Short mmCIF file of C-alpha atoms and ligand atoms in Angstrom, two decimals:
data_model
loop_
_atom_site.label_atom_id
_atom_site.label_comp_id
_atom_site.label_asym_id
_atom_site.label_seq_id
_atom_site.Cartn_x
_atom_site.Cartn_y
_atom_site.Cartn_z
CA MET Y 1020 -13.11 7.55 -29.71
CA PHE Y 1021 -13.59 4.58 -27.37
CA LYS Y 1022 -16.78 3.18 -25.93
CA GLN Y 1023 -17.83 4.59 -22.53
CA ASP Y 1024 -17.16 1.72 -20.16
CA LYS Y 1025 -16.58 0.96 -16.49
CA ILE Y 1026 -13.09 -0.05 -15.40
CA ILE Y 1027 -12.95 -2.46 -12.47
CA ILE Y 1028 -10.43 -1.26 -9.89
CA PHE Y 1029 -8.69 -4.20 -8.24
CA ASP Y 1030 -6.53 -2.97 -5.38
CA THR Y 1031 -3.60 -5.10 -4.25
CA THR Y 1032 -2.05 -2.74 -1.68
CA LEU Y 1033 -2.61 -5.36 1.02
CA ARG Y 1034 -0.99 -8.15 -1.02
CA ASP Y 1035 1.51 -7.03 -3.70
CA GLY Y 1036 1.95 -3.67 -1.92
CA GLU Y 1037 2.68 -5.33 1.38
CA GLN Y 1038 5.25 -7.56 -0.35
CA ALA Y 1039 7.55 -4.52 -0.74
CA PRO Y 1040 10.57 -5.00 1.54
CA GLY Y 1041 9.80 -3.41 4.90
CA ALA Y 1042 6.15 -2.51 4.09
CA THR Y 1043 4.67 -5.00 6.56
CA MET Y 1044 1.42 -3.86 8.20
CA ASN Y 1045 -0.13 -5.19 11.39
CA LEU Y 1046 -3.72 -6.42 11.57
CA GLU Y 1047 -5.14 -3.14 12.81
CA GLU Y 1048 -3.42 -1.25 10.00
CA LYS Y 1049 -4.64 -3.74 7.38
CA LEU Y 1050 -8.22 -3.42 8.61
CA ALA Y 1051 -8.03 0.38 8.47
CA VAL Y 1052 -6.67 0.23 4.90
CA ALA Y 1053 -9.36 -2.29 3.84
CA LYS Y 1054 -12.12 -0.08 5.26
CA MET Y 1055 -10.71 2.93 3.44
CA LEU Y 1056 -10.52 1.01 0.14
CA GLU Y 1057 -14.14 -0.08 0.54
CA LYS Y 1058 -15.22 3.47 1.35
CA MET Y 1059 -13.41 4.77 -1.74
CA GLY Y 1060 -15.39 2.38 -3.93
CA VAL Y 1061 -12.64 -0.09 -4.83
CA ASP Y 1062 -14.36 -2.98 -6.65
CA VAL Y 1063 -12.01 -5.79 -5.57
CA ILE Y 1064 -9.70 -5.80 -2.55
CA GLU Y 1065 -6.88 -8.34 -2.72
CA ALA Y 1066 -6.50 -8.76 1.02
CA GLY Y 1067 -3.43 -11.01 1.17
CA PHE Y 1068 -1.87 -14.38 0.47
CA PRO Y 1069 -3.52 -16.64 3.08
CA VAL Y 1070 -1.14 -19.60 2.79
CA ALA Y 1071 1.92 -17.38 3.38
CA SER Y 1072 1.53 -17.25 7.17
CA GLU Y 1073 -1.01 -17.53 10.00
CA GLY Y 1074 -0.94 -13.72 10.22
CA ASP Y 1075 -1.80 -13.35 6.54
CA PHE Y 1076 -4.61 -15.89 6.82
CA HIS Y 1077 -6.07 -14.16 9.87
CA ALA Y 1078 -5.89 -10.71 8.25
CA VAL Y 1079 -7.67 -11.88 5.06
CA ASN Y 1080 -10.28 -13.63 7.19
CA GLU Y 1081 -10.94 -10.55 9.36
CA ILE Y 1082 -11.15 -8.32 6.26
CA ALA Y 1083 -13.63 -10.77 4.70
CA LYS Y 1084 -15.81 -10.39 7.82
CA ILE Y 1085 -16.01 -6.59 7.75
CA VAL Y 1086 -16.01 -5.63 4.05
CA LYS Y 1087 -19.51 -5.60 2.59
CA ASN Y 1088 -19.39 -3.60 -0.64
CA SER Y 1089 -16.16 -4.75 -2.31
CA VAL Y 1090 -15.26 -8.24 -3.46
CA VAL Y 1091 -12.64 -9.73 -1.09
CA CYS Y 1092 -9.92 -11.67 -2.84
CA GLY Y 1093 -7.19 -14.05 -1.62
CA LEU Y 1094 -4.11 -15.03 -3.62
CA ALA Y 1095 -3.14 -18.67 -4.20
CA ARG Y 1096 -0.48 -20.47 -6.21
CA ALA Y 1097 -1.67 -23.35 -8.41
CA ARG Y 1098 -1.54 -25.70 -5.43
CA GLU Y 1099 -4.38 -27.43 -3.67
CA ASN Y 1100 -3.35 -26.31 -0.18
CA ASP Y 1101 -2.97 -22.65 -1.29
CA ILE Y 1102 -6.41 -22.66 -2.89
CA ARG Y 1103 -8.15 -24.33 0.05
CA LYS Y 1104 -6.51 -21.91 2.49
CA ALA Y 1105 -7.54 -18.92 0.36
CA ALA Y 1106 -11.10 -20.25 0.13
CA GLU Y 1107 -11.30 -20.72 3.90
CA ALA Y 1108 -9.93 -17.22 4.57
CA ILE Y 1109 -12.37 -15.42 2.26
CA LYS Y 1110 -15.38 -17.55 3.22
CA PRO Y 1111 -17.12 -14.87 5.37
CA ALA Y 1112 -17.05 -12.32 2.52
CA ALA Y 1113 -20.29 -11.05 1.00
CA ARG Y 1114 -18.61 -11.61 -2.39
CA SER Y 1115 -15.41 -13.62 -2.62
CA ARG Y 1116 -12.74 -14.22 -5.22
CA ILE Y 1117 -9.71 -16.49 -5.49
CA HIS Y 1118 -6.80 -15.16 -7.51
CA THR Y 1119 -4.71 -18.10 -8.58
CA PHE Y 1120 -1.57 -17.92 -10.69
CA ILE Y 1121 1.16 -19.92 -12.35
CA ALA Y 1122 4.12 -18.77 -14.40
CA THR Y 1123 3.89 -19.31 -18.15
CA SER Y 1124 7.13 -17.85 -19.55
CA LYS Y 1125 9.84 -20.29 -20.68
CA ILE Y 1126 12.38 -18.96 -18.17
CA HIS Y 1127 9.98 -19.28 -15.21
CA MET Y 1128 8.70 -22.72 -16.26
CA GLU Y 1129 12.18 -24.13 -16.81
CA TYR Y 1130 14.12 -22.66 -13.87
CA LYS Y 1131 11.53 -21.88 -11.23
CA LEU Y 1132 8.72 -24.38 -11.70
CA LYS Y 1133 10.74 -27.11 -13.42
CA MET Y 1134 7.58 -27.97 -15.37
CA ASP Y 1135 6.93 -28.36 -19.09
CA GLU Y 1136 4.01 -26.81 -21.01
CA LYS Y 1137 1.81 -29.89 -20.65
CA GLN Y 1138 2.27 -29.96 -16.90
CA VAL Y 1139 1.53 -26.23 -16.60
CA LEU Y 1140 -1.68 -26.60 -18.66
CA SER Y 1141 -2.81 -29.46 -16.46
CA ALA Y 1142 -2.02 -27.44 -13.31
CA ILE Y 1143 -4.14 -24.58 -14.71
CA THR Y 1144 -7.13 -26.88 -15.23
CA ASP Y 1145 -6.82 -28.39 -11.76
CA SER Y 1146 -6.21 -25.14 -9.88
CA VAL Y 1147 -8.87 -23.04 -11.62
CA SER Y 1148 -11.57 -25.72 -11.38
CA LEU Y 1149 -10.84 -26.25 -7.69
CA ALA Y 1150 -10.92 -22.48 -7.08
CA LYS Y 1151 -14.19 -22.21 -9.02
CA SER Y 1152 -15.78 -24.88 -6.83
CA LEU Y 1153 -14.85 -22.97 -3.66
CA SER Y 1154 -15.43 -19.28 -4.43
CA ASP Y 1155 -17.88 -16.93 -6.19
CA GLU Y 1156 -15.29 -15.66 -8.67
CA VAL Y 1157 -11.93 -16.80 -10.05
CA ASP Y 1158 -9.21 -14.51 -11.33
CA TRP Y 1159 -6.38 -16.34 -13.10
CA SER Y 1160 -2.91 -14.90 -13.76
CA CYS Y 1161 -0.18 -16.05 -16.10
CA GLU Y 1162 2.83 -14.87 -14.10
CA ASP Y 1163 5.46 -13.23 -16.33
CA GLY Y 1164 2.73 -13.05 -18.98
CA THR Y 1165 4.43 -10.31 -20.99
CA ARG Y 1166 7.48 -12.54 -21.56
CA THR Y 1167 5.44 -15.63 -22.47
CA GLU Y 1168 5.50 -17.12 -25.99
CA LEU Y 1169 2.27 -16.08 -27.68
CA ASP Y 1170 1.00 -19.47 -28.85
CA PHE Y 1171 1.46 -20.97 -25.40
CA LEU Y 1172 -0.09 -17.91 -23.76
CA TYR Y 1173 -3.26 -18.29 -25.89
CA LYS Y 1174 -3.49 -21.99 -24.98
CA ALA Y 1175 -2.99 -21.27 -21.27
CA ILE Y 1176 -5.67 -18.55 -21.26
CA GLU Y 1177 -8.13 -20.76 -23.16
CA THR Y 1178 -7.54 -23.53 -20.62
CA ALA Y 1179 -8.11 -21.20 -17.65
CA ILE Y 1180 -11.37 -19.87 -19.09
CA LYS Y 1181 -12.57 -23.39 -19.90
CA ALA Y 1182 -11.88 -24.37 -16.26
CA GLY Y 1183 -13.98 -21.46 -14.95
CA ALA Y 1184 -11.85 -18.30 -14.72
CA GLY Y 1185 -13.98 -15.18 -15.21
CA VAL Y 1186 -11.03 -12.79 -15.13
CA ILE Y 1187 -7.80 -13.26 -17.06
CA ASN Y 1188 -4.97 -11.18 -15.67
CA ILE Y 1189 -1.88 -10.57 -17.79
CA PRO Y 1190 0.90 -9.51 -15.40
CA ASP Y 1191 3.96 -7.61 -16.50
CA THR Y 1192 5.67 -9.22 -13.53
CA VAL Y 1193 9.12 -7.77 -14.12
CA GLY Y 1194 8.05 -4.35 -15.44
CA TYR Y 1195 9.51 -5.06 -18.88
CA THR Y 1196 6.83 -4.18 -21.39
CA THR Y 1197 6.09 -0.84 -23.10
CA PRO Y 1198 2.70 0.80 -23.76
CA GLU Y 1199 2.76 -0.05 -27.49
CA GLU Y 1200 3.81 -3.67 -26.91
CA TYR Y 1201 1.25 -4.22 -24.16
CA PHE Y 1202 -1.51 -2.73 -26.36
CA GLU Y 1203 -0.56 -5.20 -29.07
CA LEU Y 1204 -0.45 -8.11 -26.61
CA ILE Y 1205 -3.98 -7.42 -25.31
CA THR Y 1206 -5.21 -6.99 -28.89
CA ASN Y 1207 -3.61 -10.30 -29.89
CA ILE Y 1208 -5.23 -12.06 -26.93
CA LYS Y 1209 -8.62 -10.67 -27.95
CA ASN Y 1210 -8.13 -11.86 -31.52
CA ASN Y 1211 -6.58 -15.26 -30.90
CA VAL Y 1212 -8.13 -16.78 -27.77
CA SER Y 1213 -11.32 -18.49 -28.95
CA ASN Y 1214 -13.29 -18.15 -25.67
CA ILE Y 1215 -11.98 -14.73 -24.53
CA ASP Y 1216 -15.50 -13.25 -24.79
CA LYS Y 1217 -16.36 -15.25 -21.64
CA ALA Y 1218 -13.80 -13.41 -19.49
CA ILE Y 1219 -12.71 -9.94 -18.45
CA ILE Y 1220 -9.11 -9.05 -19.34
CA SER Y 1221 -7.10 -7.52 -16.51
CA THR Y 1222 -3.77 -5.67 -16.28
CA HIS Y 1223 -1.15 -5.97 -13.55
CA CYS Y 1224 1.90 -3.82 -14.22
CA HIS Y 1225 5.11 -3.37 -12.27
CA ASN Y 1226 7.04 -0.14 -12.44
CA ASP Y 1227 10.66 -1.18 -13.03
CA LEU Y 1228 10.94 1.13 -16.06
CA GLY Y 1229 8.52 3.73 -14.70
CA LEU Y 1230 5.88 2.58 -17.23
CA ALA Y 1231 3.36 0.78 -15.00
CA VAL Y 1232 0.60 3.39 -15.24
CA ALA Y 1233 1.16 4.08 -18.96
CA ASN Y 1234 1.12 0.34 -19.67
CA SER Y 1235 -2.09 -0.19 -17.67
CA LEU Y 1236 -3.87 2.65 -19.48
CA SER Y 1237 -2.67 1.34 -22.80
CA ALA Y 1238 -4.12 -2.09 -21.98
CA VAL Y 1239 -7.42 -0.46 -21.07
CA ARG Y 1240 -7.50 1.22 -24.49
CA ALA Y 1241 -6.89 -2.18 -26.06
CA GLY Y 1242 -9.84 -3.73 -24.24
CA ALA Y 1243 -8.79 -4.63 -20.68
CA ARG Y 1244 -11.55 -3.81 -18.20
CA GLN Y 1245 -9.85 -4.49 -14.88
CA VAL Y 1246 -6.75 -2.72 -13.56
CA GLU Y 1247 -4.73 -4.16 -10.68
CA CYS Y 1248 -3.00 -1.38 -8.79
CA THR Y 1249 -1.92 -0.13 -5.36
CA ILE Y 1250 -2.24 3.05 -3.33
CA ASN Y 1251 0.90 5.21 -3.75
CA GLY Y 1252 2.13 2.59 -6.25
CA ILE Y 1253 3.77 0.54 -3.50
CA GLY Y 1254 4.80 -3.03 -4.32
CA GLU Y 1255 7.65 -5.39 -5.17
CA ARG Y 1256 10.87 -3.58 -6.23
CA ALA Y 1257 9.86 -0.33 -8.00
CA GLY Y 1258 6.22 -0.99 -7.13
CA ASN Y 1259 2.93 -1.45 -8.99
CA ALA Y 1260 0.77 0.87 -11.06
CA ALA Y 1261 -0.52 3.60 -8.73
CA LEU Y 1262 -4.30 3.53 -8.20
CA GLU Y 1263 -4.53 7.30 -7.80
CA GLU Y 1264 -2.70 7.94 -11.08
CA ILE Y 1265 -4.86 5.49 -13.06
CA VAL Y 1266 -8.10 6.85 -11.62
CA MET Y 1267 -7.20 10.53 -11.98
CA ALA Y 1268 -5.91 10.02 -15.53
CA ILE Y 1269 -9.24 8.47 -16.48
CA LYS Y 1270 -11.16 11.25 -14.73
CA THR Y 1271 -9.07 14.22 -15.86
CA ARG Y 1272 -8.62 13.01 -19.45
CA ASN Y 1273 -12.10 11.64 -19.87
CA ASP Y 1274 -12.17 13.28 -23.30
CA PHE Y 1275 -9.50 10.74 -24.29
CA TYR Y 1276 -10.06 7.78 -21.96
CA ASN Y 1277 -13.80 7.55 -22.27
CA PHE Y 1278 -14.20 5.28 -19.22
CA THR Y 1279 -15.52 5.49 -15.68
CA THR Y 1280 -14.46 4.02 -12.33
CA ASN Y 1281 -16.34 3.59 -9.09
CA ILE Y 1282 -13.75 5.50 -7.08
CA ASP Y 1283 -14.69 8.47 -4.91
CA THR Y 1284 -11.61 10.50 -5.80
CA THR Y 1285 -12.09 12.86 -2.86
CA LEU Y 1286 -10.80 10.07 -0.59
CA ILE Y 1287 -7.54 9.62 -2.51
CA SER Y 1288 -5.46 11.96 -0.38
CA ARG Y 1289 -6.62 10.33 2.87
CA ALA Y 1290 -6.02 6.84 1.54
CA SER Y 1291 -2.52 7.83 0.46
CA LYS Y 1292 -1.66 9.21 3.90
CA LEU Y 1293 -3.11 6.18 5.64
CA VAL Y 1294 -1.11 3.72 3.54
CA SER Y 1295 2.05 5.79 3.84
CA LYS Y 1296 1.76 5.81 7.61
CA ALA Y 1297 0.75 2.15 7.94
CA THR Y 1298 3.69 1.00 5.82
CA SER Y 1299 6.14 3.72 6.96
CA PHE Y 1300 6.79 4.39 3.27
CA PRO Y 1301 6.97 8.16 2.76
CA VAL Y 1302 5.42 9.54 -0.43
CA GLN Y 1303 7.99 11.30 -2.60
CA TYR Y 1304 7.40 15.08 -2.72
CA ASN Y 1305 6.90 15.22 -6.48
CA LYS Y 1306 4.80 12.03 -6.72
CA ALA Y 1307 1.93 12.54 -9.19
CA ILE Y 1308 -1.46 13.26 -7.56
CA VAL Y 1309 -0.52 12.64 -3.90
CA GLY Y 1310 2.97 14.15 -3.47
CA ALA Y 1311 3.22 17.19 -1.19
CA ASN Y 1312 4.23 19.30 -4.23
CA ALA Y 1313 1.63 17.92 -6.63
CA PHE Y 1314 -0.54 21.02 -6.26
CA ALA Y 1315 2.12 23.52 -5.12
CA HIS Y 1316 2.88 26.38 -7.49
CA GLU Y 1317 6.21 27.97 -6.69
CA SER Y 1318 7.49 30.07 -9.59
CA GLY Y 1319 6.32 33.65 -9.96
CA ILE Y 1320 5.05 33.09 -13.48
CA HIS Y 1321 2.95 30.11 -12.40
CA GLN Y 1322 1.58 31.89 -9.34
CA ASP Y 1323 0.65 34.90 -11.42
CA GLY Y 1324 -1.15 32.67 -13.94
CA MET Y 1325 -2.97 30.81 -11.16
CA LEU Y 1326 -4.22 34.05 -9.63
CA LYS Y 1327 -5.62 35.15 -12.99
CA ASN Y 1328 -7.17 31.80 -13.89
CA ARG Y 1329 -6.47 28.47 -12.12
CA ASN Y 1330 -6.81 26.56 -15.39
CA THR Y 1331 -3.58 28.12 -16.65
CA TYR Y 1332 -1.48 25.67 -14.65
CA GLU Y 1333 -3.94 23.35 -12.89
CA ILE Y 1334 -5.38 20.38 -14.83
CA MET Y 1335 -7.26 19.04 -11.79
CA THR Y 1336 -8.17 20.63 -8.47
CA PRO Y 1337 -6.73 19.68 -5.08
CA GLU Y 1338 -10.35 19.38 -3.91
CA SER Y 1339 -10.94 16.56 -6.40
CA ILE Y 1340 -8.57 14.33 -4.42
CA GLY Y 1341 -9.87 15.56 -1.05
CA LEU Y 1342 -7.24 18.17 -0.31
CA GLU Y 1343 -9.63 20.93 0.69
CA LYS Y 1344 -8.87 22.57 4.00
CA SER Y 1345 -10.68 20.69 6.66
CA SER Y 1346 -13.84 22.51 7.73
CA LEU Y 1347 -13.47 21.15 11.26
CA VAL Y 1348 -10.05 21.77 12.73
CA LEU Y 1349 -9.47 19.80 15.90
CA GLY Y 1350 -7.75 21.44 18.84
CA LYS Y 1351 -7.53 21.26 22.57
CA HIS Y 1352 -11.20 22.09 23.07
CA SER Y 1353 -12.40 19.29 20.80
CA GLY Y 1354 -14.23 16.49 22.55
CA ARG Y 1355 -14.29 12.72 22.20
CA ALA Y 1356 -17.21 12.79 19.73
CA ALA Y 1357 -15.45 15.10 17.26
CA PHE Y 1358 -12.26 13.08 17.61
CA LYS Y 1359 -14.09 9.77 17.02
CA ASP Y 1360 -15.94 11.23 14.06
CA ARG Y 1361 -12.68 12.34 12.44
CA LEU Y 1362 -11.15 8.92 13.11
CA ASN Y 1363 -14.10 7.26 11.36
CA GLN Y 1364 -13.72 9.58 8.38
CA LEU Y 1365 -10.08 8.57 8.22
CA GLY Y 1366 -11.05 4.89 8.09
CA TYR Y 1367 -10.44 3.93 11.74
CA ASP Y 1368 -12.96 2.19 13.92
CA LEU Y 1369 -11.12 1.76 17.22
CA GLY Y 1370 -12.39 -0.36 20.07
CA HIS Y 1371 -13.12 1.30 23.43
CA ASN Y 1372 -9.65 0.94 24.98
CA ALA Y 1373 -7.75 1.91 21.83
CA LEU Y 1374 -10.04 4.92 21.39
CA GLU Y 1375 -9.51 6.08 24.98
CA SER Y 1376 -5.77 5.73 24.66
CA ALA Y 1377 -5.68 7.54 21.28
CA PHE Y 1378 -7.88 10.31 22.75
CA ALA Y 1379 -5.47 10.73 25.66
CA ARG Y 1380 -2.55 11.08 23.21
CA PHE Y 1381 -4.63 13.52 21.16
CA LYS Y 1382 -5.26 15.71 24.23
CA ASP Y 1383 -1.59 15.58 25.11
CA LEU Y 1384 -0.64 16.70 21.59
CA ALA Y 1385 -3.36 19.37 21.53
CA ASP Y 1386 -1.87 20.90 24.69
CA ARG Y 1387 1.34 21.44 22.77
CA LYS Y 1388 0.06 22.09 19.22
CA LYS Y 1389 -2.71 24.53 18.28
CA GLU Y 1390 -4.29 22.82 15.27
CA ILE Y 1391 -4.43 19.05 14.94
CA LEU Y 1392 -4.60 18.03 11.29
CA ASP Y 1393 -5.49 14.67 9.71
CA GLU Y 1394 -1.81 13.77 9.38
CA ASP Y 1395 -1.33 14.32 13.13
CA ILE Y 1396 -4.28 12.07 13.94
CA ILE Y 1397 -3.08 9.27 11.65
CA SER Y 1398 0.35 9.51 13.27
CA LEU Y 1399 -0.89 9.34 16.81
CA VAL Y 1400 -3.13 6.34 16.12
CA HIS Y 1401 -0.28 4.39 14.51
CA ASP Y 1402 2.37 5.39 17.00
CA GLY Y 1403 0.14 4.45 19.91
CA SER Y 1404 -0.89 1.07 18.54
CA SER Y 1405 2.75 0.04 18.22
CA LEU Y 1406 3.68 1.22 21.69
CA GLU Y 1407 0.96 -0.12 23.92
CA LYS Y 1408 2.06 -3.71 24.48
CA ALA Y 1409 5.72 -3.16 23.66
CA LYS Y 1410 8.62 -4.87 25.42
CA TYR Y 1411 10.84 -1.79 25.07
CA GLN Y 1412 9.29 1.56 25.96
CA PHE Y 1413 10.91 4.95 25.60
CA VAL Y 1414 10.72 6.88 28.89
CA ASP Y 1415 12.67 10.12 28.52
CA MET Y 1416 16.04 11.59 27.61
CA GLN Y 1417 18.22 14.59 28.27
CA ILE Y 1418 20.41 15.89 25.50
CA THR Y 1419 23.21 18.41 25.56
CA THR Y 1420 24.51 19.26 22.15
CA ALA Y 1421 27.23 21.62 20.90
CA ALA Y 1422 28.73 22.03 17.43
CA ASN Y 1423 31.02 19.01 17.80
CA THR Y 1424 29.78 16.97 20.74
CA SER Y 1425 26.42 15.60 21.77
CA GLU Y 1426 25.71 13.91 25.04
CA VAL Y 1427 22.56 11.95 25.80
CA VAL Y 1428 21.21 10.37 28.95
CA LEU Y 1429 18.49 8.01 27.83
CA LYS Y 1430 15.88 6.08 29.82
CA VAL Y 1431 14.09 3.05 28.40
CA ASN Y 1432 11.73 0.62 30.13
CA ILE Y 1433 12.66 -2.95 29.33
CA ASP Y 1434 10.03 -5.41 30.51
CA ASP Y 1435 8.81 -2.72 32.93
CA LYS Y 1436 12.27 -2.12 34.40
CA GLU Y 1437 13.75 1.33 33.82
CA MET Y 1438 17.29 1.27 32.39
CA THR Y 1439 19.57 4.24 31.75
CA ALA Y 1440 22.41 4.79 29.26
CA ALA Y 1441 24.74 7.77 28.91
CA VAL Y 1442 26.56 8.27 25.60
CA ILE Y 1443 28.76 10.97 24.07
CA SER Y 1444 29.12 11.20 20.28
CA ASN Y 1445 30.99 13.47 17.91
CA ASN Y 1446 28.51 12.62 15.14
CA GLY Y 1447 25.53 14.53 16.44
CA PRO Y 1448 22.60 13.88 18.78
CA VAL Y 1449 20.88 11.20 16.67
CA ASP Y 1450 24.05 9.12 16.63
CA ALA Y 1451 24.30 9.51 20.42
CA ILE Y 1452 20.66 8.45 20.90
CA PHE Y 1453 20.94 5.43 18.62
CA LYS Y 1454 24.16 4.32 20.34
CA GLY Y 1455 22.46 4.71 23.71
CA ILE Y 1456 19.55 2.55 22.55
CA LYS Y 1457 21.94 -0.09 21.24
CA ASN Y 1458 23.74 -0.13 24.59
CA LEU Y 1459 20.47 -0.79 26.37
CA ILE Y 1460 19.06 -3.18 23.75
CA PRO Y 1461 22.01 -5.03 22.20
CA HIS Y 1462 21.21 -6.41 18.73
CA ASP Y 1463 22.83 -7.34 15.39
CA ALA Y 1464 20.37 -5.57 13.09
CA ILE Y 1465 21.79 -3.20 10.52
CA LEU Y 1466 20.40 0.32 10.18
CA GLU Y 1467 19.49 0.61 6.49
CA LEU Y 1468 17.57 3.87 6.53
CA TYR Y 1469 17.02 6.84 8.80
CA GLN Y 1470 14.86 9.67 7.54
CA ILE Y 1471 13.06 12.70 8.92
CA SER Y 1472 10.08 14.51 7.43
CA ALA Y 1473 7.59 17.08 8.67
CA VAL Y 1474 4.04 15.79 9.25
CA THR Y 1475 2.43 19.12 8.33
CA GLY Y 1476 3.74 22.60 7.50
CA GLY Y 1477 5.09 25.18 9.94
CA THR Y 1478 7.68 25.09 12.68
CA ASP Y 1479 5.12 23.68 15.12
CA SER Y 1480 4.80 20.60 12.89
CA GLN Y 1481 5.40 17.16 14.32
CA ALA Y 1482 8.37 15.38 12.80
CA THR Y 1483 8.09 11.83 11.54
CA ALA Y 1484 11.23 9.76 11.87
CA THR Y 1485 11.50 6.60 9.77
CA VAL Y 1486 13.94 3.84 10.60
CA ARG Y 1487 14.58 0.65 8.63
CA LEU Y 1488 16.46 -2.23 10.25
CA ARG Y 1489 17.60 -5.44 8.61
CA ASN Y 1490 18.31 -8.56 10.60
CA GLY Y 1491 19.30 -11.44 8.30
CA ASP Y 1492 16.54 -11.67 5.69
CA LYS Y 1493 14.02 -9.80 7.84
CA THR Y 1494 13.53 -6.08 7.11
CA ILE Y 1495 11.42 -3.87 9.33
CA THR Y 1496 10.49 -0.25 8.67
CA CYS Y 1497 8.97 1.82 11.47
CA SER Y 1498 8.09 5.42 11.95
CA ALA Y 1499 7.12 7.60 14.87
CA SER Y 1500 6.04 11.20 15.18
CA ASP Y 1501 6.57 13.81 17.85
CA LEU Y 1502 6.92 17.57 18.12
CA ASN Y 1503 10.49 16.88 19.21
CA VAL Y 1504 12.43 15.51 16.25
CA LEU Y 1505 14.92 13.69 18.50
CA THR Y 1506 12.17 12.00 20.51
CA ALA Y 1507 10.57 10.90 17.21
CA SER Y 1508 13.91 9.39 16.18
CA ALA Y 1509 14.31 7.46 19.43
CA LEU Y 1510 10.70 6.21 19.26
CA ALA Y 1511 11.06 5.03 15.64
CA TYR Y 1512 14.24 3.10 16.46
CA ILE Y 1513 12.71 1.50 19.56
CA ASN Y 1514 9.51 0.63 17.60
CA CYS Y 1515 11.65 -1.21 15.07
CA LEU Y 1516 13.43 -3.18 17.79
CA ASN Y 1517 10.06 -4.11 19.27
CA LYS Y 1518 8.87 -5.32 15.86
CA LEU Y 1519 12.07 -7.29 15.30
CA LYS Y 1520 11.49 -9.10 18.60
O1 KIV I 647 3.47 -9.58 -10.53
C1 KIV I 647 2.88 -10.67 -10.59
O2 KIV I 647 3.03 -11.47 -11.53
C2 KIV I 647 1.98 -11.00 -9.49
C3 KIV I 647 1.09 -12.18 -9.70
C4 KIV I 647 0.95 -12.99 -8.47
C5 KIV I 647 -0.22 -11.73 -10.23
O3 KIV I 647 1.90 -10.29 -8.52
ZN1 ZN I 648 2.77 -8.29 -8.95
#
């Protein structure tokens, strides 16, 4: 049995999560996610990488101004300019942290950094002490830690702690380790780093082999007390350890993992939907905890068991992640106050104009759809925010479709001038619409993904269309929702072209 202990949840959805190709969020979306993370009880929010761009700097700075209960953290390489930028961005935070890192594995030092061990150790001392002089807390990471030679790793950690790091993060940057190996690594660090008692050990696992959550939990059992993770497990390549899986494993198997977290698990479902919408990354149906099927019991045997006693097939309740049926269903008679209240619960705090415009879209949708669910509201907020100041605006279209031929007459406003295109395609109506858009807005971007999913259940559900375009090394993913699946498709494509501009 392990000691009852609190695990610090360090969320990096807005930094490592946003680094996933195509997962870019705008400022408004980042602020909504940050507010939701704070509301959930996340201990540390890694808000971005301030030196990466003006946009990143501004987002971290704005998040630092509004978040009061979580530590706000900015990422920095072991470079003076990175660290100063991070410090400036997080300055308004009630509690601030700089997360600085340098690679320590032989392969990274030789090929990427072109530095030897002595130079890396000296960079650690300089970067951590500078960070410590500029921020309340310092988190230090040995990038590619799990592939670092042990003796050098111990030396690097000792150096970082001596320079002032209070948290030592051991990233499995390439998702290579296994639960047993990672357990042993954390144990070795505890036994061989002379000053390790002065720091908290942290985990940061990538999911290339599907082991990120198992590895993180294994590290916790070995003595790590901070877990770096993301909502829905989004992140570089196969993603990071999923926050909801870590937290629910600790809660559901508290008999085994005798730990606690600060997270209000009843906000998990909302946070997952918000991040999915903001990033246009759909959640896979069978994703643990937050997938649409995670609490669906289909087979007769399972349903029979559930009716007799829910514990036969249910190890945690949908209510524990906030999936209870909403007690207040919004519809066409709902007023501004109810709408605003629901928006606040979902993590949005819109200014006057944005609220008025979202409310108008809500009324429009409520005229066509009887019950407006949380997913509908999230969709209409996001769709609206991307449309308001757009260069290209969808106006309308007429479609005639038969088994083999589809014909579309499409109208798009381009810089406030209405343009029309007429296209016939033998490949279906979506092909006709996309060709029509390309005729009106010529571009070289390549369509990498087109996907449709239902926002809620039932045939009156809105459809969400997701489109990913690549132009050179820039990848943009956009989604849009509408009761008409073809309109949603046109809107998603046009949103992407607006973002590419
Ligand atoms: O995966 C990684 O190594 C990182 C570091 C910057 C912590 O994201
Ligand atoms: Zn990472």
